Structure formats: structure tokens, C-alpha cells
Short mmCIF file of C-alpha atoms in Angstrom, two decimals:
data_model
loop_
_atom_site.label_atom_id
_atom_site.label_comp_id
_atom_site.label_asym_id
_atom_site.label_seq_id
_atom_site.Cartn_x
_atom_site.Cartn_y
_atom_site.Cartn_z
CA MET W 1 -3.96 64.21 -32.68
CA LEU W 2 -3.47 61.35 -30.47
CA ASN W 3 -4.85 61.26 -27.02
CA ILE W 4 -1.96 59.62 -24.94
CA SER W 5 -3.87 59.34 -21.60
CA GLY W 6 -3.87 55.98 -20.12
CA THR W 7 -1.72 53.11 -18.84
CA TYR W 8 1.64 52.05 -20.58
CA LYS W 9 3.83 49.02 -19.94
CA GLY W 10 7.06 48.06 -21.45
CA THR W 11 10.74 47.56 -20.71
CA TRP W 12 13.85 49.33 -19.91
CA SER W 13 17.44 48.61 -20.36
CA HIS W 14 20.81 50.47 -19.75
CA ARG W 15 22.07 52.31 -22.84
CA ASN W 16 25.15 50.78 -24.43
CA GLY W 17 25.55 48.51 -21.23
CA ASN W 18 26.89 51.34 -19.22
CA PHE W 19 26.23 50.69 -15.58
CA SER W 20 28.33 53.36 -13.79
CA SER W 21 26.42 56.13 -12.11
CA LYS W 22 26.34 58.22 -8.98
CA PHE W 23 23.18 56.51 -7.66
CA PRO W 24 23.25 52.66 -8.31
CA VAL W 25 19.49 52.40 -8.53
CA PHE W 26 18.89 49.00 -10.14
CA GLN W 27 20.84 45.75 -9.60
CA LYS W 28 19.66 44.17 -12.90
CA SER W 29 20.56 45.42 -16.37
CA SER W 30 16.94 45.45 -17.61
CA GLY W 31 13.44 45.51 -16.17
CA ASN W 32 9.84 46.39 -16.79
CA ILE W 33 8.43 50.02 -16.86
CA VAL W 34 4.76 50.91 -16.02
CA PHE W 35 3.57 54.52 -16.17
CA GLU W 36 0.29 56.21 -16.36
CA LEU W 37 -0.47 59.55 -18.15
CA THR W 38 -3.33 62.08 -18.11
CA SER W 39 -3.17 64.97 -20.64
CA SER W 40 -5.13 68.09 -20.77
CA LEU W 41 -5.39 70.96 -23.18
CA THR W 42 -3.36 74.22 -22.99
CA ASP W 43 -3.78 77.67 -24.50
CA ILE W 44 -0.94 76.94 -26.86
CA ARG W 45 -2.04 75.25 -29.99
CA GLY W 46 -0.60 71.71 -30.51
CA VAL W 47 0.77 71.53 -26.77
CA HIS W 48 -0.89 69.23 -24.27
CA TYR W 49 0.03 69.44 -20.42
CA VAL W 50 0.82 65.93 -19.23
CA GLN W 51 1.19 64.60 -15.70
CA GLY W 52 1.49 61.08 -14.21
CA GLU W 53 3.53 58.42 -12.44
CA VAL W 54 6.06 55.95 -13.36
CA VAL W 55 7.33 52.81 -11.84
CA LEU W 56 10.50 51.18 -12.97
CA ARG W 57 10.90 47.65 -11.95
CA ASP W 58 14.20 46.20 -11.11
CA GLY W 59 13.38 43.13 -13.11
CA VAL W 60 10.29 41.62 -14.42
CA TYR W 61 8.28 41.30 -11.35
CA ILE W 62 7.46 43.54 -8.27
CA SER W 63 10.50 43.71 -5.92
CA ASP W 64 11.82 46.04 -3.21
CA GLY W 65 14.32 47.54 -5.69
CA ASP W 66 11.49 49.19 -7.59
CA LEU W 67 11.68 52.92 -8.47
CA GLN W 68 8.51 54.97 -8.39
CA MET W 69 8.33 58.66 -9.30
CA LYS W 70 5.89 61.30 -10.27
CA MET W 71 6.32 63.24 -13.58
CA GLU W 72 4.94 66.32 -15.48
CA GLY W 73 5.86 67.71 -18.82
CA VAL W 74 4.37 68.52 -22.24
CA TYR W 75 3.10 66.61 -25.43
CA VAL W 76 3.78 68.38 -28.57
CA TRP W 77 1.44 66.50 -30.86
CA PRO W 78 2.43 67.81 -34.30
CA PHE W 79 5.96 66.23 -33.71
CA ARG W 80 4.56 63.29 -31.75
CA GLN W 81 7.15 64.16 -28.95
CA LEU W 82 6.71 63.64 -25.30
CA ARG W 83 9.15 65.51 -22.66
CA MET W 84 8.64 64.79 -19.08
CA VAL W 85 10.55 65.82 -15.79
CA LEU W 86 10.57 63.11 -13.09
CA SER W 87 10.60 64.10 -9.50
CA SER W 88 10.05 62.57 -5.97
CA ALA W 89 8.52 65.70 -4.62
CA VAL W 90 4.71 65.64 -3.96
CA ASP W 91 3.56 69.21 -4.36
CA SER W 92 -0.01 70.44 -4.94
CA GLU W 93 0.39 70.56 -8.68
CA MET W 94 1.15 66.80 -8.88
CA ASN W 95 -1.81 65.87 -6.64
CA ARG W 96 -4.11 66.82 -9.52
CA GLY W 97 -3.19 63.70 -11.27
CA GLU W 98 -3.80 61.29 -8.23
CA VAL W 99 -7.59 60.98 -9.04
CA PHE W 100 -6.65 59.51 -12.39
CA ILE W 101 -3.87 57.37 -11.15
CA ARG W 102 -5.88 55.86 -8.31
CA SER W 103 -8.81 55.08 -10.64
CA SER W 104 -6.75 53.05 -13.01
CA PRO W 105 -7.86 49.25 -12.58
CA TYR W 106 -4.68 48.02 -13.84
CA HIS W 107 -2.73 49.43 -10.66
CA LEU W 108 -5.48 48.92 -8.08
CA VAL W 109 -6.07 45.26 -8.87
CA ALA W 110 -2.32 44.47 -10.03
CA GLN W 111 -0.76 45.36 -6.61
CA ASP W 112 1.01 48.52 -8.15
CA THR W 113 -0.60 51.19 -5.95
CA PRO W 114 1.65 53.88 -5.05
CA ARG W 115 1.65 53.07 -1.26
CA ASN W 116 3.47 49.70 -2.13
CA TYR W 117 6.59 51.76 -3.06
CA HIS W 118 6.64 53.92 0.02
CA ARG W 119 6.87 51.33 2.75
CA SER W 120 10.79 51.52 3.13
CA LYS W 121 12.12 54.76 4.50
CA ARG W 122 15.65 54.15 3.29
CA LYS W 123 14.40 53.78 -0.37
CA THR W 124 12.13 57.05 0.05
CA SER W 125 15.31 59.03 1.45
CA ARG W 126 17.29 57.77 -1.55
CA ILE W 127 14.81 58.78 -4.07
CA MET W 128 14.60 62.34 -2.39
CA GLU W 129 18.29 62.81 -2.47
CA MET W 130 18.35 61.77 -6.10
CA GLY W 131 15.47 63.91 -6.99
CA LYS W 132 17.44 66.84 -5.59
CA MET W 133 20.75 66.35 -7.20
CA CYS W 134 19.56 64.96 -10.59
CA LYS W 135 17.54 66.48 -13.71
CA ILE W 136 15.89 63.37 -14.57
CA GLN W 137 14.06 63.60 -17.71
CA LEU W 138 11.88 61.26 -19.97
CA VAL W 139 11.88 61.97 -23.66
CA THR W 140 9.93 59.67 -26.10
CA GLN W 141 8.54 59.65 -29.45
CA VAL W 142 4.82 58.69 -29.71
CA SER W 143 3.45 56.75 -32.75
CA PRO W 144 0.04 55.17 -33.33
CA ARG W 145 -0.34 51.44 -33.20
CA VAL W 146 -3.13 49.15 -34.03
CA PRO W 147 -3.10 45.96 -31.87
CA ASP W 148 -3.04 42.61 -33.80
CA TYR W 149 -6.37 41.34 -32.27
CA LYS W 150 -8.17 44.57 -33.52
CA ARG W 151 -6.95 44.64 -37.19
CA GLU W 152 -9.63 42.35 -38.46
CA PHE W 153 -12.37 44.10 -36.47
CA ALA W 154 -11.29 47.74 -36.87
CA LYS W 155 -13.97 50.27 -37.13
CA GLY W 156 -12.08 53.15 -38.54
CA GLU W 157 -12.19 56.41 -36.24
CA HIS W 158 -14.56 54.86 -33.73
CA GLU W 159 -11.87 52.60 -32.45
CA ARG W 160 -9.61 54.13 -30.01
CA GLN W 161 -5.95 54.30 -31.15
CA PHE W 162 -3.20 52.48 -29.18
CA CYS W 163 0.24 54.16 -28.88
CA GLU W 164 3.77 53.20 -28.75
CA MET W 165 6.51 55.22 -27.13
CA ARG W 166 10.37 54.86 -27.67
CA GLY W 167 12.84 57.15 -26.05
CA LEU W 168 15.18 57.74 -23.18
CA VAL W 169 15.33 58.25 -19.43
CA GLU W 170 18.34 60.43 -18.48
CA GLY W 171 19.62 61.50 -15.25
CA PRO W 172 22.44 64.18 -15.59
CA SER W 173 23.64 66.08 -12.50
CA MET W 174 22.68 69.49 -11.81
CA HIS W 175 26.35 70.13 -11.59
CA GLU W 176 28.13 69.69 -14.81
CA ASP W 177 31.28 68.38 -13.23
CA GLN W 178 29.64 65.48 -11.45
CA GLY W 179 28.75 63.69 -14.55
CA GLU W 180 25.61 61.44 -14.62
CA CYS W 181 23.48 60.49 -11.74
CA PHE W 182 22.53 57.19 -13.07
CA SER W 183 23.08 55.63 -16.39
CA PRO W 184 20.59 56.56 -19.36
CA LEU W 185 17.91 54.07 -19.80
CA VAL W 186 16.43 52.99 -23.13
CA VAL W 187 12.51 52.83 -22.79
CA ASN W 188 10.12 50.99 -25.08
CA ALA W 189 6.45 50.94 -24.12
CA THR W 190 3.04 50.40 -25.50
CA SER W 191 -0.48 51.01 -24.41
CA VAL W 192 -2.11 48.30 -22.04
CA ASN W 193 -4.60 46.05 -23.64
CA VAL W 194 -7.24 46.87 -21.11
CA GLU W 195 -9.80 44.53 -22.73
CA LEU W 196 -7.40 41.49 -22.48
CA TYR W 197 -6.69 42.51 -18.66
CA TYR W 198 -10.53 42.75 -18.04
CA ASN W 199 -11.10 39.31 -19.78
CA LYS W 200 -8.52 37.62 -17.62
CA ALA W 201 -10.21 39.26 -14.45
CA VAL W 202 -13.42 38.25 -15.56
CA ASN W 203 -12.34 34.56 -16.20
CA TYR W 204 -10.78 34.57 -12.67
CA THR W 205 -14.04 35.48 -11.10
CA LEU W 206 -16.04 33.16 -13.05
CA MET W 207 -13.71 30.43 -11.80
CA VAL W 208 -14.07 31.55 -8.14
CA THR W 209 -17.74 31.48 -8.41
CA PHE W 210 -17.84 27.92 -9.89
CA ILE W 211 -15.50 26.65 -7.22
CA SER W 212 -17.66 28.27 -4.56
CA PHE W 213 -20.80 26.47 -6.06
CA LEU W 214 -18.82 23.23 -5.83
CA GLN W 215 -17.66 23.80 -2.27
CA VAL W 216 -21.47 24.43 -1.33
CA LEU W 217 -22.43 21.02 -2.93
CA PHE W 218 -19.41 19.10 -1.16
CA LEU W 219 -20.61 20.87 2.07
CA ILE W 220 -24.21 19.74 1.69
CA ARG W 221 -23.04 16.09 1.10
CA GLN W 222 -20.90 16.34 4.33
CA MET W 223 -23.83 17.74 6.17
CA GLU W 224 -26.02 14.93 5.12
CA HIS W 225 -23.25 12.53 5.99
CA SER W 226 -23.15 13.68 9.58
CA ASN W 227 -26.75 14.65 10.12
CA THR W 228 -27.05 12.90 13.39
CA GLN W 229 -25.81 13.95 16.86
CA SER W 230 -23.18 11.39 17.12
CA GLY W 231 -21.99 12.09 13.48
CA ALA W 232 -21.78 15.71 13.91
CA ALA W 233 -19.90 15.45 17.18
CA LYS W 234 -17.09 13.59 15.37
CA VAL W 235 -16.26 16.70 13.14
CA SER W 236 -13.73 19.00 14.34
CA LEU W 237 -15.11 22.44 15.21
CA MET W 238 -11.75 24.08 14.50
CA MET W 239 -11.54 22.54 11.08
CA ILE W 240 -14.78 24.01 9.94
CA GLY W 241 -14.07 27.45 11.64
CA GLN W 242 -10.70 27.58 10.00
CA GLN W 243 -12.46 27.03 6.66
CA ALA W 244 -15.01 29.71 7.41
CA ILE W 245 -12.49 32.07 8.18
CA MET W 246 -10.62 31.70 5.01
CA ASP W 247 -14.00 32.09 2.98
CA ALA W 248 -14.65 35.13 5.05
CA TYR W 249 -11.45 36.81 4.06
CA LEU W 250 -11.75 35.81 0.31
CA CYS W 251 -15.17 37.38 0.47
CA LEU W 252 -13.72 40.76 1.80
CA LEU W 253 -10.80 40.37 -0.72
CA HIS W 254 -13.06 40.16 -3.74
CA LEU W 255 -15.39 42.68 -2.61
CA THR W 256 -12.67 45.27 -1.94
CA ALA W 257 -11.24 44.47 -5.38
CA GLY W 258 -14.51 44.94 -7.00
CA ILE W 259 -15.07 48.28 -5.24
CA LEU W 260 -11.53 49.52 -6.19
CA VAL W 261 -12.24 48.81 -9.73
CA GLY W 262 -15.72 50.09 -9.98
CA ARG W 263 -14.88 53.35 -8.39
CA GLY W 264 -12.92 54.24 -11.63
CA SER W 265 -16.12 54.50 -13.39
CA TYR W 266 -17.10 57.72 -11.43
CA THR W 267 -13.77 59.59 -11.15
CA ILE W 268 -12.13 58.84 -14.48
CA THR W 269 -11.40 61.60 -16.82
CA ALA W 270 -13.35 62.64 -20.09
CA TRP W 271 -11.02 60.77 -22.45
CA LYS W 272 -12.47 57.42 -21.45
CA ARG W 273 -14.96 55.96 -23.61
CA ARG W 274 -18.34 54.65 -22.47
CA GLU W 275 -17.63 51.22 -23.46
CA GLU W 276 -14.60 51.09 -21.08
CA ILE W 277 -16.56 52.43 -18.36
CA ASN W 278 -19.09 49.63 -18.91
CA GLN W 279 -16.36 47.21 -18.72
CA GLU W 280 -15.27 48.38 -15.40
CA GLU W 281 -18.88 48.18 -14.13
CA SER W 282 -19.28 44.78 -15.41
CA LEU W 283 -15.92 43.74 -13.79
CA PHE W 284 -17.15 45.20 -10.48
CA ASN W 285 -20.32 43.10 -11.01
CA THR W 286 -18.30 39.81 -11.48
CA PHE W 287 -16.02 40.54 -8.55
CA ALA W 288 -19.16 41.14 -6.36
CA THR W 289 -20.73 38.01 -7.55
CA ALA W 290 -17.71 36.05 -6.49
CA ALA W 291 -17.79 37.81 -3.05
CA PHE W 292 -21.38 36.92 -2.65
CA PHE W 293 -20.94 33.35 -3.26
CA LYS W 294 -18.07 33.13 -0.81
CA PHE W 295 -20.42 35.09 1.59
CA VAL W 296 -23.01 32.37 1.14
CA VAL W 297 -20.54 29.63 1.84
CA PHE W 298 -19.11 31.03 5.06
CA SER W 299 -22.13 32.74 6.44
CA ILE W 300 -24.87 30.44 5.54
CA PHE W 301 -23.59 26.96 5.24
CA GLU W 302 -20.37 26.85 7.12
CA MET W 303 -21.77 28.84 10.10
CA ARG W 304 -24.89 26.63 10.28
CA TYR W 305 -22.56 23.50 10.24
CA LEU W 306 -20.48 25.07 12.98
CA LEU W 307 -23.60 25.58 15.15
CA ALA W 308 -24.63 22.03 14.50
CA ILE W 309 -21.40 20.57 15.54
CA TRP W 310 -21.35 22.70 18.62
CA LYS W 311 -24.97 21.64 19.67
CA SER W 312 -24.00 17.91 19.15
CA ARG W 313 -21.25 18.43 21.83
CA ARG W 314 -23.45 20.27 24.30
CA PRO W 315 -26.70 18.28 24.51
CA VAL W 316 -27.13 19.04 28.23
CA SER W 317 -26.76 22.89 27.53
CA SER W 318 -29.38 22.62 24.82
CA GLY W 319 -31.97 21.49 27.26
CA GLU W 320 -31.25 23.95 29.91
CA GLY W 321 -33.02 26.84 28.36
CA TRP W 322 -32.59 29.76 25.98
CA GLU W 323 -30.66 31.90 28.33
CA THR W 324 -27.87 29.23 28.76
CA MET W 325 -27.71 28.69 25.09
CA ARG W 326 -27.76 32.24 24.24
CA ARG W 327 -24.78 32.84 26.49
CA GLU W 328 -22.82 29.95 25.02
CA LEU W 329 -23.66 31.00 21.50
CA SER W 330 -22.27 34.52 22.15
CA VAL W 331 -19.10 32.94 23.41
CA LEU W 332 -18.87 31.06 20.10
CA TYR W 333 -19.53 33.91 17.92
CA SER W 334 -17.08 36.35 19.88
CA ARG W 335 -14.36 33.71 19.47
CA PHE W 336 -15.07 33.28 15.71
CA TYR W 337 -15.09 36.97 14.84
CA GLY W 338 -12.38 37.77 17.33
CA PHE W 339 -9.93 35.30 15.36
CA LEU W 340 -11.24 36.80 12.12
CA LEU W 341 -10.30 40.52 13.23
CA SER W 342 -7.12 39.40 14.60
CA GLY W 343 -6.16 37.49 11.68
CA ILE W 344 -6.59 40.55 9.52
CA LEU W 345 -4.21 42.68 11.64
CA ILE W 346 -1.64 39.87 11.54
CA ILE W 347 -1.85 39.59 7.89
CA TYR W 348 -1.61 43.36 7.65
CA GLU W 349 1.56 43.58 9.72
CA LEU W 350 3.19 40.45 8.34
CA HIS W 351 2.23 40.87 4.69
CA SER W 352 5.79 40.25 3.65
CA MET W 353 5.32 36.65 4.85
CA LEU W 354 2.04 36.08 3.01
CA ARG W 355 3.10 32.63 1.56
CA TYR W 356 3.98 31.26 4.96
CA ILE W 357 0.71 32.43 6.48
CA LEU W 358 -1.00 30.72 3.62
CA PHE W 359 0.62 27.48 4.67
CA LEU W 360 -0.88 27.99 8.20
CA PHE W 361 -4.42 28.62 6.59
CA TYR W 362 -4.09 25.50 4.57
CA SER W 363 -3.40 23.23 7.41
CA PHE W 364 -7.22 23.03 8.14
CA TRP W 365 -7.26 19.19 7.74
CA ILE W 366 -4.82 18.86 10.70
CA PRO W 367 -7.40 19.45 13.65
CA GLN W 368 -9.60 16.69 12.05
CA ILE W 369 -6.78 14.36 12.00
CA VAL W 370 -5.81 14.95 15.48
CA ALA W 371 -9.46 14.81 16.68
CA ASN W 372 -9.63 11.45 14.89
CA VAL W 373 -6.58 9.92 16.81
CA VAL W 374 -7.53 11.19 20.08
CA ARG W 375 -11.19 10.22 19.95
CA ASP W 376 -10.68 6.99 17.74
CA SER W 377 -13.55 8.32 15.52
CA ARG W 378 -15.24 6.19 12.81
CA LYS W 379 -15.58 7.85 9.41
CA PRO W 380 -16.32 11.37 10.55
CA LEU W 381 -15.96 12.94 7.01
CA HIS W 382 -17.24 11.70 3.67
CA PRO W 383 -14.57 10.98 1.16
CA HIS W 384 -16.20 13.14 -1.48
CA TYR W 385 -16.05 16.08 0.92
CA ILE W 386 -12.25 15.53 1.47
CA VAL W 387 -11.28 15.20 -2.11
CA GLY W 388 -13.54 17.90 -3.20
CA ILE W 389 -12.69 20.47 -0.60
CA THR W 390 -8.85 19.75 -1.09
CA LEU W 391 -9.00 20.34 -4.94
CA THR W 392 -11.26 23.48 -4.65
CA ARG W 393 -9.12 25.12 -2.04
CA LEU W 394 -6.08 24.69 -4.24
CA ALA W 395 -7.50 26.62 -7.29
CA ILE W 396 -7.01 30.20 -6.07
CA PRO W 397 -3.46 29.91 -4.73
CA LEU W 398 -2.49 27.94 -7.80
CA TYR W 399 -3.70 30.47 -10.21
CA ALA W 400 -1.96 33.32 -8.25
CA PHE W 401 1.30 31.66 -7.77
CA ALA W 402 1.57 29.07 -10.63
CA CYS W 403 -0.01 30.87 -13.47
CA PRO W 404 2.55 33.04 -15.36
CA ASN W 405 -0.16 35.25 -17.09
CA ASN W 406 -2.48 35.80 -13.99
CA PHE W 407 -3.83 39.15 -14.02
CA MET W 408 -2.69 39.96 -10.50
CA ARG W 409 0.95 40.20 -11.91
CA ILE W 410 2.25 37.99 -9.05
CA GLU W 411 5.67 36.31 -9.87
CA PRO W 412 5.03 32.49 -10.19
CA ASN W 413 6.79 30.23 -7.73
CA LEU W 414 6.43 26.62 -8.80
CA GLY W 415 8.48 25.42 -5.81
CA TRP W 416 6.15 26.97 -3.36
CA CYS W 417 2.99 25.72 -5.19
CA LEU W 418 4.38 22.30 -5.19
CA GLY W 419 5.04 22.38 -1.52
CA LEU W 420 1.55 23.56 -0.85
CA THR W 421 -0.04 20.93 -3.05
CA THR W 422 2.03 18.29 -1.31
CA PHE W 423 1.27 19.64 2.17
CA LEU W 424 -2.53 19.76 1.52
CA GLY W 425 -2.47 16.51 -0.32
CA ALA W 426 -0.66 14.74 2.44
CA GLN W 427 -3.31 15.75 4.97
CA ALA W 428 -6.27 14.63 2.67
CA ALA W 429 -4.34 11.19 2.30
CA ILE W 430 -4.14 10.79 5.92
CA LEU W 431 -7.68 11.61 6.27
CA LEU W 432 -8.76 8.90 3.57
CA LEU W 433 -6.46 6.42 5.22
CA GLN W 434 -8.29 7.05 8.48
CA HIS W 435 -11.69 6.59 6.79
CA PHE W 436 -10.84 3.18 5.31
CA CYS W 437 -8.39 1.75 7.73
CA GLY W 438 -9.14 3.25 11.10
CA ALA W 439 -8.34 6.48 12.89
CA ARG W 440 -5.13 5.24 14.45
CA CYS W 441 -3.82 2.89 11.61
CA PHE W 442 -0.79 4.91 10.83
CA ILE W 443 0.44 4.85 14.32
CA PRO W 444 2.73 1.93 14.81
CA ARG W 445 1.44 -0.84 16.95
CA GLN W 446 4.57 -0.98 19.29
CA LEU W 447 3.96 2.88 19.99
CA LEU W 448 0.42 1.93 20.95
CA LEU W 449 1.59 -0.54 23.38
CA ASP W 450 4.18 1.43 24.95
CA ASP W 451 3.81 4.22 27.58
CA CYS W 452 3.48 6.83 25.02
CA VAL W 453 -0.28 5.80 24.49
CA GLN W 454 -0.97 7.14 27.80
CA LEU W 455 -0.96 10.57 26.00
CA LEU W 456 -4.04 9.66 24.40
CA PRO W 457 -7.34 8.99 26.37
CA GLU W 458 -8.08 5.35 27.00
CA LYS W 459 -10.49 3.91 24.43
CA TYR W 460 -13.60 2.24 26.12
CA SER W 461 -14.05 -1.47 25.27
CA TYR W 462 -17.69 -2.18 24.62
CA PHE W 463 -16.96 -6.05 25.02
CA ARG W 464 -15.63 -5.95 28.59
CA ARG W 465 -18.22 -7.79 30.41
CA VAL W 466 -18.80 -10.58 27.94
CA ILE W 467 -15.69 -12.27 29.26
CA ARG W 468 -16.70 -11.99 32.82
CA ALA W 469 -20.22 -13.50 31.81
CA ASN W 470 -18.53 -16.37 30.23
CA GLU W 471 -16.38 -17.00 33.24
CA HIS W 472 -19.67 -16.73 35.30
CA ILE W 473 -21.35 -19.33 33.19
CA GLU W 474 -18.30 -21.77 33.31
CA ARG W 475 -18.48 -21.93 37.02
CA GLY W 476 -22.02 -23.55 36.78
CA GLU W 477 -23.87 -20.47 38.10
CA GLU W 478 -27.21 -19.38 36.87
CA CYS W 479 -27.36 -16.20 34.87
CA THR W 480 -30.64 -14.28 34.79
CA PRO W 481 -31.76 -13.33 31.16
CA ILE W 482 -30.96 -9.86 29.95
CA ASP W 483 -33.13 -8.08 27.41
CA CYS W 484 -32.09 -5.46 24.81
CA VAL W 485 -34.23 -2.40 25.41
CA ILE W 486 -33.82 -1.53 21.87
CA CYS W 487 -35.34 -4.46 20.02
CA MET W 488 -36.70 -6.16 23.29
CA ALA W 489 -35.13 -9.44 22.45
CA ALA W 490 -32.86 -11.56 24.75
CA VAL W 491 -29.18 -10.85 24.82
CA ASP W 492 -27.14 -14.21 24.88
CA VAL W 493 -24.11 -13.10 26.74
CA SER W 494 -22.72 -16.73 26.81
CA GLN W 495 -21.70 -16.75 23.17
CA ARG W 496 -17.91 -16.12 22.57
CA CYS W 497 -18.66 -13.58 19.70
CA ASN W 498 -19.10 -9.85 19.15
CA ASP W 499 -23.04 -10.09 19.17
CA CYS W 500 -23.10 -8.45 22.64
CA MET W 501 -22.01 -4.98 23.82
CA VAL W 502 -22.09 -3.40 27.25
CA THR W 503 -22.15 0.42 28.05
CA PRO W 504 -19.99 1.92 30.82
CA CYS W 505 -23.23 1.98 32.96
CA ASP W 506 -23.47 -1.78 32.83
CA HIS W 507 -26.25 -2.19 30.31
CA PHE W 508 -26.24 -4.84 27.65
CA PHE W 509 -27.32 -4.55 24.18
CA HIS W 510 -27.12 -6.45 20.91
CA THR W 511 -24.11 -4.97 18.80
CA GLY W 512 -26.10 -4.07 15.88
CA CYS W 513 -28.71 -2.42 17.90
CA LEU W 514 -26.31 -0.19 19.91
CA GLN W 515 -24.39 0.67 16.74
CA ARG W 516 -27.44 1.94 15.03
CA TRP W 517 -28.43 3.67 18.11
CA MET W 518 -25.23 5.42 18.43
CA ASP W 519 -25.37 6.73 14.91
CA ILE W 520 -28.40 8.80 16.11
CA LYS W 521 -27.58 9.64 19.82
CA MET W 522 -24.55 9.20 21.93
CA GLU W 523 -26.41 8.35 25.09
CA CYS W 524 -27.43 5.26 26.89
CA PRO W 525 -30.89 3.87 25.72
CA THR W 526 -31.66 2.84 29.26
CA CYS W 527 -30.36 5.55 31.61
CA ARG W 528 -29.58 8.56 29.07
CA ARG W 529 -25.97 8.82 30.15
CA PRO W 530 -23.36 9.98 27.60
CA LEU W 531 -21.55 7.22 25.87
CA PRO W 532 -17.98 7.32 24.68
CA PRO W 533 -17.20 6.92 21.00
CA MET W 534 -16.87 3.36 19.67
#
């Protein structure tokens, strides 16, 4: 006697190439089929009551043309025959199988949940009409099957047998004179290799955990690179905030996936072996670990860096007392979590445009590029941070949309992946160009000389008074000596070189002294007034 409860996946095709039917359900001639069954004993010997749910995909991957219906019937195990009646009606008898269906990790994580197939009212009404006019039946022959990967390690009766089903899905009309509702479908399905599926999911979570650890290392390197007030002020607040929101979403996503997979351990029926329950618990632990690492990245490191950048831009507010700082901190946190919650609502409403939304999320380098041009900042980001974050951020979307055997069963789209990689790589290339060649190096010189440069704030020149001092000496007038208050040595303003710098508040310093001072504080050493970027 075979226990046929479980998840099955296979293919369907039109019988004898016949496409004519009253309800043209599918546009393609073949596709995938996924159905889940749960069986229970009856008072009749050799007969099991079976109920479940079936998904007929219009092709290989998930699409709007997929057909999802409930089914119930009997399995006569002496003859290895399964007979099911498909229906779109949701009654109390069918609801008994929802506990098993919703507990299956294959559907919950693989985006095959029933609600994905009820979003279109037009499709629902079509299924209801077809269910009223058609007698849709599934008739299959069940045979045991030992997977290839278990033949060498089979342990006799202790190993759970896998099943293979071959049969037809027929839809004759309830009225004999109206013919077929839709063309008969040939079905060939086998039990899902849950262990292989679990292994893929575990490998994915290990990859997420590893790249989260790398992101922490790169972020620490960047925080050490900009550990001064002036260095932190050059970093874009929006750039770090956008990455923190991305990591918060990934944390919620992996935690939700782990909970959905894990809840099957407590609601699944008695046919399931203890080893498989342990697999689900282990899978929940791996997803929870990946979510924890993402939580550490955004809540500890990125939020801490966000506060350091915010404080470096408000040195006056930091010295006005705790009440003022607490008020401005509340504004910062309210904006961050406001963007976080509003983003969740936008993604939920525009889930069909998820790939375009990802392009918006992966434009996180653009605020830093614009900030560099506007402020003419010098080396705000470490090159290792730019390259490392760019590569690690691409890992998850490339796995989901480029790997043909990903456990999420998302259709690969190499064109989209190439576009995302090019888009993010171009941003990283511009940042590296700004780091080694200057913040405005890619802007044409003619454009900087035109009136368009008025859109940018005027850059202050720290050598403006040197020219005037030289003219003053050429006229033969005496010039009082000026001392650099940093090194207490005299500043020679008569030399025609870059060894002398003057602040907007008319204080002279040696070039090296003032540059080292500005790496620590962006204020005048003499009068403590804020200094513009160099």
C-alpha cells in the first residue's frame, strides 16, 4: 500500500494535439502541473479518501494564465488507481485540506500559494463558469518509484517510497450535445524531491549569511576610512539610509520565509516522517540565521553609521543639549521608519512591477555621486567599500533572476540581470573615477565654464589671498608676519606657490597644516567658524 500524500510536479500536454474546446484555458500546448494531495483512511477496505489542490501552468513558469482548482476523490490502492473530481467551489468539505496545503514548504516558499491565483476577478469568474458547466476529472495510475539518488543508499522499508502518476485530465460537458469543455490533457507527474529542494534553500541561506558577513567587513572598513567629522560629513546620508532600508526588507523577507516553512512542522499530518519535520526545523533555523545577520547589518552597523553622518553635519546641534539632539533624532528615526513602512505598502500594491522597483532600490550610489559633484568632495568612500558592496548587493537578485534552478522557481531573465549589473556597475565606476580623478572629472570643462555651472554651489578657493599678498609686496609696502596657529611657525605669503592657504574668515595657515586639520574638524582653528569643503 502506497501513501500518496505529498507534493507532485510534472508536465501536461494536449492529447493528440487537439486544441478545440468550449473554454480555451491555455494558450500553449504544454506546461507544468503541480498538485498536492492528502489521503485518509475510510471504512471501505482498500479505499482512501483523497483531497487536495492542483495548479496547471500555462507553460513552464508562473504566469497569469495558470489554472488553480481544488479536487477530491478516492484512491483504490489494490488497483493503484486515483480518481479525482476537480472543482472551483470552496465548500466546507474542501476546507479540511487547507491545513495540509498551506503547510507545504514547496508552495509557501516557491510563490505557489493559492492566493496568487485569485487576484484576477476575470479569471476567477471563468473558472467558476467552467466548474458549473464541466465535469472535470483526473484519472491517473499510481506506481512506486525509487529516485536515482537513493538507489545506492536505500534502506529497505524504512525509506519512504516515491510515487509516479500517469493519466488524463478530462473535461466533458454536463450536456452530452455540447461536447468537450476543454481538450483532454495527458498528465505525467512524480513526487517532489523535498530533500533536494531543502538543500537548495539551505545553500541559498548560507550564501546570504556569507555576503552579510562580508558587508559588515566592508562597512567597518568604510567607517574607519571616515572616522573623523569631516570624513563622515562627505558621505551621503541618503545612500546609507537606502541601503539600510534594503537590508531591513531582506531581514523581514527571510524571517517571514522561515516562519512559513517552519509552521509546517506543527500542522502537518501524520504521514510525514520525523526526519522531514527535522528538515523543516533546520530550514527555519537557516532562514532565521540569514535574517539575523541582515538585522545586525542594518540595525547596528548601518544605523550607527547613519547617526555618525548625521552628527557630523550638525556640530552646533550636538552642543546645544540633550533636548535638542533628542528632538532631531526623533525626526531622523521617524523619516527612516516612515520610508520603510511606505515602501512596504508601495511594493505590495505594485508587486507586478517588482523588477522595476528593484532598479530604484539599486540606485543607491546615485545620491553619493550627486553629493560629490555638488560639494566637490575628496575621496568620501573607500574603493574597497565601493567594489565590495557592489558585488555583494548583486548576489541575491542574480540568484533569483539568473539561476535557472533557483529554489524560488522564478523564471530567469538574463536581459534584466544584465541591465541591473550594468546599471549598478556604471554607478560604481563613476564613484571610482571620482575617487582617483576628482569629483567633477567627468563633467566637460566647457560646461563648467558656462552659465550652467551656476546650478552648482560656487567652490571656495583657499588660495585667493595669496595673489593679493604678492601684489602688496610688489608695491614695496611692508607686510606684518603671519603665524600659523596650528604649527606656530611663520607663514610666508610672498611665495608664488601653494604653501599658503586662507580661510573665508581671513586666517592664514600652511597648506599641509590646514589639510590635516580639516581631516579632523571642518572649522577654523582660530575662530571656530565652519569651513567649506576643499
